[in-house]
Each structure stands twice: as C-alpha cells, then as structure tokens.
Short mmCIF file of C-alpha atoms and ligand atoms in Angstrom, two decimals:
data_model
loop_
_atom_site.label_atom_id
_atom_site.label_comp_id
_atom_site.label_asym_id
_atom_site.label_seq_id
_atom_site.Cartn_x
_atom_site.Cartn_y
_atom_site.Cartn_z
CA MET A 1 17.01 -15.15 -10.64
CA SER A 2 13.71 -14.49 -12.33
CA GLU A 3 13.86 -13.29 -15.90
CA TRP A 4 12.91 -9.84 -17.20
CA VAL A 5 10.02 -9.35 -19.58
CA GLN A 6 9.51 -6.26 -21.66
CA GLY A 7 6.56 -4.07 -20.73
CA THR A 8 5.00 -1.13 -22.54
CA VAL A 9 3.89 2.01 -20.74
CA LEU A 10 0.25 2.75 -21.52
CA GLU A 11 -0.18 5.72 -19.20
CA ASN A 12 1.88 7.88 -16.86
CA ILE A 13 -0.34 9.75 -14.42
CA HIS A 14 1.36 12.74 -12.76
CA TRP A 15 -0.71 13.27 -9.61
CA THR A 16 1.52 15.90 -7.95
CA GLN A 17 5.10 17.11 -8.34
CA ASN A 18 6.29 14.03 -6.42
CA LEU A 19 3.65 11.37 -6.98
CA PHE A 20 2.92 9.47 -10.16
CA SER A 21 1.50 6.13 -11.33
CA LEU A 22 2.44 3.98 -14.29
CA ARG A 23 0.06 1.69 -16.15
CA ILE A 24 2.12 -0.96 -17.91
CA GLU A 25 1.20 -3.85 -20.16
CA ALA A 26 3.56 -6.77 -19.53
CA PRO A 27 3.26 -10.58 -19.66
CA VAL A 28 4.11 -11.29 -16.01
CA ASP A 29 3.33 -14.55 -14.23
CA GLU A 30 0.41 -14.87 -11.86
CA PHE A 31 1.01 -13.10 -8.53
CA LYS A 32 -0.80 -12.71 -5.20
CA ALA A 33 -2.26 -9.38 -4.09
CA GLY A 34 0.29 -7.71 -1.80
CA GLN A 35 3.33 -9.06 -3.63
CA PHE A 36 5.98 -7.00 -5.42
CA THR A 37 7.96 -7.34 -8.60
CA SER A 38 10.97 -5.39 -9.89
CA LEU A 39 10.83 -2.61 -12.45
CA GLY A 40 13.95 -1.70 -14.38
CA LEU A 41 15.29 0.68 -17.01
CA ASP A 42 18.61 0.75 -18.81
CA ILE A 43 20.19 4.00 -17.69
CA GLU A 44 23.59 4.93 -19.16
CA GLY A 45 24.06 1.38 -20.33
CA GLU A 46 23.26 -0.22 -16.99
CA ARG A 47 20.07 -1.93 -15.80
CA THR A 48 18.78 0.00 -12.80
CA ALA A 49 15.99 -1.78 -10.95
CA ARG A 50 13.98 -1.61 -7.75
CA PRO A 51 11.14 -3.60 -6.18
CA TYR A 52 7.62 -2.16 -6.32
CA SER A 53 4.31 -3.58 -5.08
CA PHE A 54 1.50 -4.14 -7.53
CA LEU A 55 -1.42 -1.75 -7.09
CA SER A 56 -3.42 -3.63 -9.73
CA ALA A 57 -5.18 -6.88 -8.85
CA PRO A 58 -3.91 -10.31 -9.85
CA GLY A 59 -4.88 -10.99 -13.44
CA GLU A 60 -5.63 -7.33 -14.17
CA GLN A 61 -4.04 -5.63 -17.19
CA PRO A 62 -2.56 -3.11 -17.45
CA LEU A 63 -0.40 -3.56 -14.35
CA GLU A 64 -0.36 -0.48 -12.13
CA PHE A 65 2.29 0.93 -9.75
CA PHE A 66 2.33 4.05 -7.53
CA PHE A 67 5.57 6.03 -7.07
CA TYR A 68 7.24 8.79 -5.11
CA THR A 69 9.91 10.72 -7.03
CA ALA A 70 12.82 10.97 -4.63
CA THR A 71 15.23 13.85 -5.35
CA ASP A 72 18.16 11.47 -5.58
CA GLY A 73 16.21 8.53 -7.01
CA VAL A 74 17.84 7.70 -10.35
CA LEU A 75 15.16 5.19 -11.30
CA SER A 76 12.12 7.16 -10.11
CA ASN A 77 13.37 10.25 -11.96
CA ALA A 78 13.77 8.23 -15.14
CA MET A 79 10.36 6.55 -14.71
CA VAL A 80 8.50 9.82 -14.15
CA ALA A 81 9.64 10.91 -17.63
CA LEU A 82 8.25 7.81 -19.39
CA ALA A 83 5.56 8.36 -21.99
CA PRO A 84 2.96 6.04 -23.53
CA GLY A 85 4.67 3.59 -25.87
CA ASP A 86 7.95 3.61 -23.92
CA GLU A 87 9.41 0.32 -22.81
CA ILE A 88 10.17 -0.77 -19.23
CA PHE A 89 11.48 -4.07 -17.86
CA VAL A 90 9.39 -6.03 -15.39
CA LYS A 91 10.45 -9.18 -13.52
CA ARG A 92 8.27 -12.07 -14.65
CA GLU A 93 7.89 -13.56 -11.15
CA ALA A 94 6.53 -11.69 -8.13
CA ASN A 95 7.83 -12.05 -4.57
CA GLY A 96 6.85 -11.35 -1.01
CA PHE A 97 4.77 -12.56 1.90
CA PHE A 98 2.73 -9.42 2.60
CA THR A 99 -0.40 -11.23 1.47
CA LEU A 100 -3.76 -12.02 3.03
CA GLU A 101 -3.03 -15.72 3.16
CA GLU A 102 -0.44 -14.89 5.86
CA VAL A 103 -3.08 -13.08 7.95
CA PRO A 104 -5.35 -15.08 10.30
CA SER A 105 -9.09 -14.52 9.89
CA SER A 106 -10.88 -12.19 12.31
CA ARG A 107 -13.82 -9.80 12.39
CA ASP A 108 -11.97 -6.63 11.32
CA LEU A 109 -9.10 -6.18 8.90
CA TRP A 110 -7.14 -2.94 9.33
CA LEU A 111 -4.92 -1.88 6.41
CA LEU A 112 -2.59 0.95 7.43
CA GLY A 113 -0.30 2.63 4.90
CA THR A 114 1.77 5.78 4.49
CA GLY A 115 2.34 7.49 1.15
CA THR A 116 2.79 5.07 -1.75
CA GLY A 117 2.73 2.20 0.78
CA ILE A 118 -1.04 2.07 0.27
CA ALA A 119 -0.54 0.39 -3.14
CA PRO A 120 -0.63 -3.30 -2.07
CA TYR A 121 -3.94 -2.73 -0.25
CA PHE A 122 -5.68 -1.63 -3.44
CA SER A 123 -4.50 -4.84 -5.09
CA MET A 124 -6.02 -6.83 -2.18
CA LEU A 125 -9.25 -4.81 -2.02
CA LYS A 126 -9.93 -5.42 -5.71
CA THR A 127 -10.02 -9.18 -4.99
CA ASP A 128 -12.78 -11.15 -3.23
CA GLU A 129 -10.56 -12.48 -0.43
CA PRO A 130 -10.84 -9.66 2.15
CA TRP A 131 -14.60 -9.51 1.64
CA GLU A 132 -15.00 -13.26 2.05
CA ARG A 133 -12.80 -13.55 5.15
CA PHE A 134 -13.49 -10.37 7.16
CA GLU A 135 -16.71 -8.64 8.18
CA ARG A 136 -15.24 -5.15 7.95
CA VAL A 137 -12.19 -3.64 6.28
CA VAL A 138 -10.67 -0.36 7.47
CA LEU A 139 -8.27 1.33 5.05
CA VAL A 140 -6.09 4.02 6.64
CA HIS A 141 -3.93 6.28 4.46
CA ALA A 142 -1.47 8.60 6.22
CA VAL A 143 0.22 11.34 4.21
CA ARG A 144 1.96 14.66 4.71
CA GLN A 145 -0.38 16.82 2.65
CA ASP A 146 -3.96 16.70 1.45
CA SER A 147 -2.74 16.55 -2.18
CA ASP A 148 -0.96 13.24 -1.39
CA LEU A 149 -4.33 11.52 -0.83
CA ARG A 150 -4.72 9.89 -4.24
CA TYR A 151 -6.97 7.11 -5.62
CA GLN A 152 -10.06 8.73 -4.15
CA ALA A 153 -12.17 7.48 -7.07
CA LEU A 154 -11.19 3.89 -6.30
CA ILE A 155 -11.94 4.44 -2.60
CA GLU A 156 -15.34 5.87 -3.56
CA GLU A 157 -16.01 2.81 -5.72
CA LEU A 158 -15.16 0.46 -2.82
CA SER A 159 -17.52 2.43 -0.56
CA MET A 160 -20.32 2.15 -3.10
CA THR A 161 -19.74 -1.59 -3.51
CA TYR A 162 -19.26 -2.62 0.11
CA GLY A 163 -21.18 0.06 2.06
CA ASP A 164 -20.71 -0.14 5.85
CA ARG A 165 -18.30 -3.05 5.53
CA PHE A 166 -15.66 -0.64 4.15
CA VAL A 167 -14.31 2.26 6.21
CA PHE A 168 -11.72 4.74 4.93
CA GLN A 169 -9.79 7.01 7.27
CA ALA A 170 -7.21 9.55 6.11
CA PHE A 171 -4.46 11.11 8.20
CA VAL A 172 -2.79 14.33 7.07
CA SER A 173 0.20 15.26 9.21
CA ARG A 174 1.31 18.65 7.94
CA GLU A 175 -1.97 20.42 7.24
CA GLU A 176 -5.24 20.51 9.13
CA ILE A 177 -7.83 19.17 6.70
CA GLU A 178 -11.51 18.74 7.50
CA GLY A 179 -12.67 15.13 7.53
CA THR A 180 -9.17 13.76 8.14
CA LEU A 181 -7.22 13.08 11.32
CA TYR A 182 -4.34 15.46 11.99
CA GLY A 183 -1.00 13.93 13.03
CA ARG A 184 0.33 10.39 13.01
CA ILE A 185 -1.14 6.89 13.27
CA PRO A 186 0.66 5.56 16.42
CA GLU A 187 -0.33 8.51 18.59
CA ALA A 188 -3.92 8.27 17.35
CA ILE A 189 -4.01 4.58 18.32
CA THR A 190 -2.60 5.25 21.78
CA ARG A 191 -5.02 8.12 22.43
CA GLY A 192 -8.01 6.17 21.09
CA GLU A 193 -8.60 8.71 18.29
CA LEU A 194 -8.48 6.15 15.49
CA GLU A 195 -11.18 4.07 17.18
CA THR A 196 -13.33 7.14 17.80
CA ALA A 197 -12.98 8.33 14.21
CA THR A 198 -13.82 4.94 12.67
CA GLY A 199 -16.27 3.80 15.33
CA ILE A 200 -14.43 0.47 15.50
CA GLU A 201 -12.73 -0.89 18.59
CA ILE A 202 -9.24 -2.37 18.41
CA SER A 203 -8.76 -5.69 20.20
CA ALA A 204 -6.60 -8.79 19.96
CA GLU A 205 -9.79 -10.82 19.61
CA HIS A 206 -11.37 -8.97 16.71
CA SER A 207 -8.60 -7.09 14.86
CA GLN A 208 -5.97 -8.02 12.30
CA PHE A 209 -3.55 -5.26 11.23
CA MET A 210 -1.39 -4.94 8.15
CA LEU A 211 1.20 -2.11 8.17
CA CYS A 212 3.04 -0.85 5.10
CA GLY A 213 5.11 2.22 4.30
CA ASN A 214 7.56 4.41 6.18
CA PRO A 215 9.68 2.00 8.29
CA ASP A 216 9.43 4.35 11.30
CA MET A 217 5.64 4.32 11.06
CA VAL A 218 5.73 0.52 10.91
CA ALA A 219 7.96 0.33 14.01
CA ASP A 220 6.06 2.94 16.05
CA THR A 221 2.63 1.57 15.12
CA THR A 222 3.75 -1.94 16.05
CA GLU A 223 4.69 -0.62 19.50
CA ALA A 224 1.40 1.26 19.86
CA LEU A 225 -0.55 -1.91 18.97
CA LYS A 226 1.53 -4.02 21.35
CA GLY A 227 0.47 -1.52 24.00
CA ARG A 228 -3.10 -2.55 23.17
CA GLY A 229 -2.35 -6.25 23.69
CA LEU A 230 -1.70 -7.21 20.05
CA SER A 231 1.41 -9.08 18.91
CA LYS A 232 3.45 -9.63 15.74
CA ASN A 233 2.02 -12.21 13.36
CA ARG A 234 4.55 -14.91 12.53
CA ARG A 235 3.97 -18.27 10.88
CA ARG A 236 5.00 -20.18 14.01
CA THR A 237 3.40 -17.76 16.46
CA PRO A 238 0.31 -16.19 14.90
CA GLY A 239 -0.57 -12.71 16.09
CA GLN A 240 -2.40 -9.64 14.82
CA ILE A 241 0.31 -7.42 13.28
CA THR A 242 1.66 -8.24 9.79
CA VAL A 243 4.21 -5.77 8.43
CA GLU A 244 5.98 -4.65 5.26
CA LYS A 245 8.72 -2.02 5.35
CA TYR A 246 8.40 -0.20 2.04
CA TRP A 247 11.96 1.11 1.74
N1 NAP B 1 11.80 4.38 -1.64
C1 NAP B 1 10.50 4.30 -1.60
O1 NAP B 1 9.89 3.34 -2.04
C2 NAP B 1 9.80 5.43 -1.00
C3 NAP B 1 8.41 5.48 -1.13
C4 NAP B 1 7.77 6.57 -0.58
C5 NAP B 1 8.52 7.52 0.07
N2 NAP B 1 9.85 7.42 0.19
C6 NAP B 1 10.64 8.44 0.87
O2 NAP B 1 9.87 9.07 1.89
C7 NAP B 1 9.99 10.48 1.83
C8 NAP B 1 8.69 11.18 1.58
O3 NAP B 1 7.68 10.31 1.32
P1 NAP B 1 6.21 10.60 1.83
O4 NAP B 1 5.73 11.94 1.40
O5 NAP B 1 5.41 9.40 1.51
O6 NAP B 1 6.46 10.84 3.35
P2 NAP B 1 6.76 10.08 4.65
O7 NAP B 1 7.85 10.81 5.30
O8 NAP B 1 6.84 8.62 4.58
O9 NAP B 1 5.40 10.46 5.38
C9 NAP B 1 4.15 9.85 5.14
C10 NAP B 1 3.40 9.92 6.43
O10 NAP B 1 4.04 9.07 7.39
C11 NAP B 1 4.19 9.81 8.59
N3 NAP B 1 5.28 9.32 9.45
C12 NAP B 1 6.61 9.54 9.33
N4 NAP B 1 7.27 8.94 10.33
C13 NAP B 1 6.33 8.35 11.11
C14 NAP B 1 6.37 7.60 12.30
N5 NAP B 1 7.52 7.33 12.93
N6 NAP B 1 5.22 7.15 12.81
C15 NAP B 1 4.06 7.42 12.21
N7 NAP B 1 3.93 8.13 11.08
C16 NAP B 1 5.06 8.59 10.54
C17 NAP B 1 4.41 11.22 8.14
O11 NAP B 1 4.19 12.11 9.21
P3 NAP B 1 5.08 13.44 9.42
O12 NAP B 1 4.65 14.41 8.38
O13 NAP B 1 4.72 13.85 10.82
O14 NAP B 1 6.51 13.07 9.28
C18 NAP B 1 3.38 11.33 7.03
O15 NAP B 1 2.11 11.60 7.52
C19 NAP B 1 10.96 10.75 0.75
O16 NAP B 1 12.20 11.00 1.33
C20 NAP B 1 10.98 9.50 -0.09
O17 NAP B 1 12.23 9.27 -0.68
C21 NAP B 1 10.49 6.38 -0.34
#
C-alpha cells in the first residue's frame, strides 16, 4: 500500500451549498492526468479516506480536487469545513487507467462528464497531450442546475488558447437555461442533438469518447454510443469508448 504524505490546505472554495474545491500543497509523486489519489482525514481517531481524481495538471502545485458534499458523506462533510493551514493526508502514489495514453488517436476527442466527474478532464486539458494528438476536443459537462456549472474561467481560458479546436457544451437537466442543452446526454446522442449543438458528427472513424461521472450516465451513454456503431475501448480490443465510474 502506498504511503500517506501530509498536505496543507491552501484554499477551500465553496462554489455552492454542495460543491467545493480544495487546493492542497503536498509532496506527491508524479502522476498522469486522469489518475486519482486518496485523500484522508483522521475523524474520531480513525483514518477516513476516499479516492479522488486530480483536477490539477501533473506537476502543478497546489494540487486541486473538486467535491460534492453528500448528506451522509462523513469525509466530504469534514473536508468542506477545512480552512487554509489545515492538514489533510494524501496518498503519495496515484492510480488509475482513465488516461489519454489508453485512448487511441483520432480526429475528435469527446470528454463527457457529470457533476464533479469533469475534474480529470481539466487535468488532461491543461497538458499538451490532447492538443498534440487530436484535432478537436469537445468537453461536455452535464449537471442538474445552472449553478453546478463551475470552472467557467478555466473553460474560457481554454477557448481563448485553442479557439475552434476546443468546443464546450453544457447540459442542465433540471432547469431550462439559454445556451445549454436541456435533459441528459444519452438521449441527446440518440436524437442527434449533441451533434447539432456542437456541429461535430459522431462516428467510429473520427471519434474517441471518454465518459466519467454518474455510473448510470456512463452505462446509458455507452449504450447510446454503441447504437451509433462505437464500441468499448479495451487494451486487447481497441474501441472508441473509455469509461470511469466516479462512485
Ligand atoms: N461519491 C462521489 O464521488 C459523488 C460525486 C458526485 C456526486 N455524487 C452523488 O450524486 C448525487 C448528486 O450529484 P450531482 O448533483 O452531481 O448529480 P447526478 O445525479 O450525478 O446528476 C448529474 C447529471 O447527471 C445526469 N444523470 C443522472 N442519471 C443519468 C443517466 N442515467 N444518464 C444520463 N445522465 C444522467 C443528471 O440528470 P437528472 O437531473 O435528469 O437526473 C444530471 O444532469 C449525490 O447523491 C451525490 O452523493 C457522488
């Protein structure tokens, strides 16, 4: 088992009642964009820990993570109360295979995430790899409410840097918000609405998809994409759909 290192909270950003981000300084080992580590706190004398994907890029300090405060989440409720200067444990070594090196090259890279499941994509998009290997990158963030669409400044920065090569599409499922798609990702794929909104066609020849977040979204979107002729990407049988269930 990988060892714990002590981190220091530099910032705790409370975006909404349920969403927050921590910026943490900690001497972790090198990791790959898309990987996760574990964060832990000693609560009532016991180390409570959970895996979280890095939102920050490899080599970037402070480290950054994006959280949802679940009503019954002991750890998330303790983490949301952390203040600058507080200590938090971080696993030194990262894990996981939800990385771009597992994804075959193609023309378009589609990064689909729900809620805090968008975090690993920001880590990837801050690196050169997607921009060297794909002509266009489409980032899709699906949330319940408009206020859940965070990191807009970072998205704006990516748009300024990469212009037409970067496309951002938001979905809001429980409010009708101008400039976003209403409803869920799988239905929008099946009905062709995602392609119309982005102006980019989905095909087995030109598209690679990464899916991360709500496990039901991952399952239903996989089915919708299979309906379009795409298949799961596995090391032995490469395809176009690479997935990470976020909880
Ligand atoms: N443990 C974790 O790491 C973690 C992280 C984030 C969230 N959560 C859990 O998720 C819940 C709320 O999180 P959240 O606000 O991010 O909401 P969420 O329920 O994951 O919803 C995010 C988006 O995914 C959509 N969605 C849900 N099921 C789908 C499906 N089968 N196919 C396609 N899209 C689907 C939702 O649409 P609808 O509005 O139509 O449902 C919504 O637009 C909490 O219970 C929380 O504990 C856990």
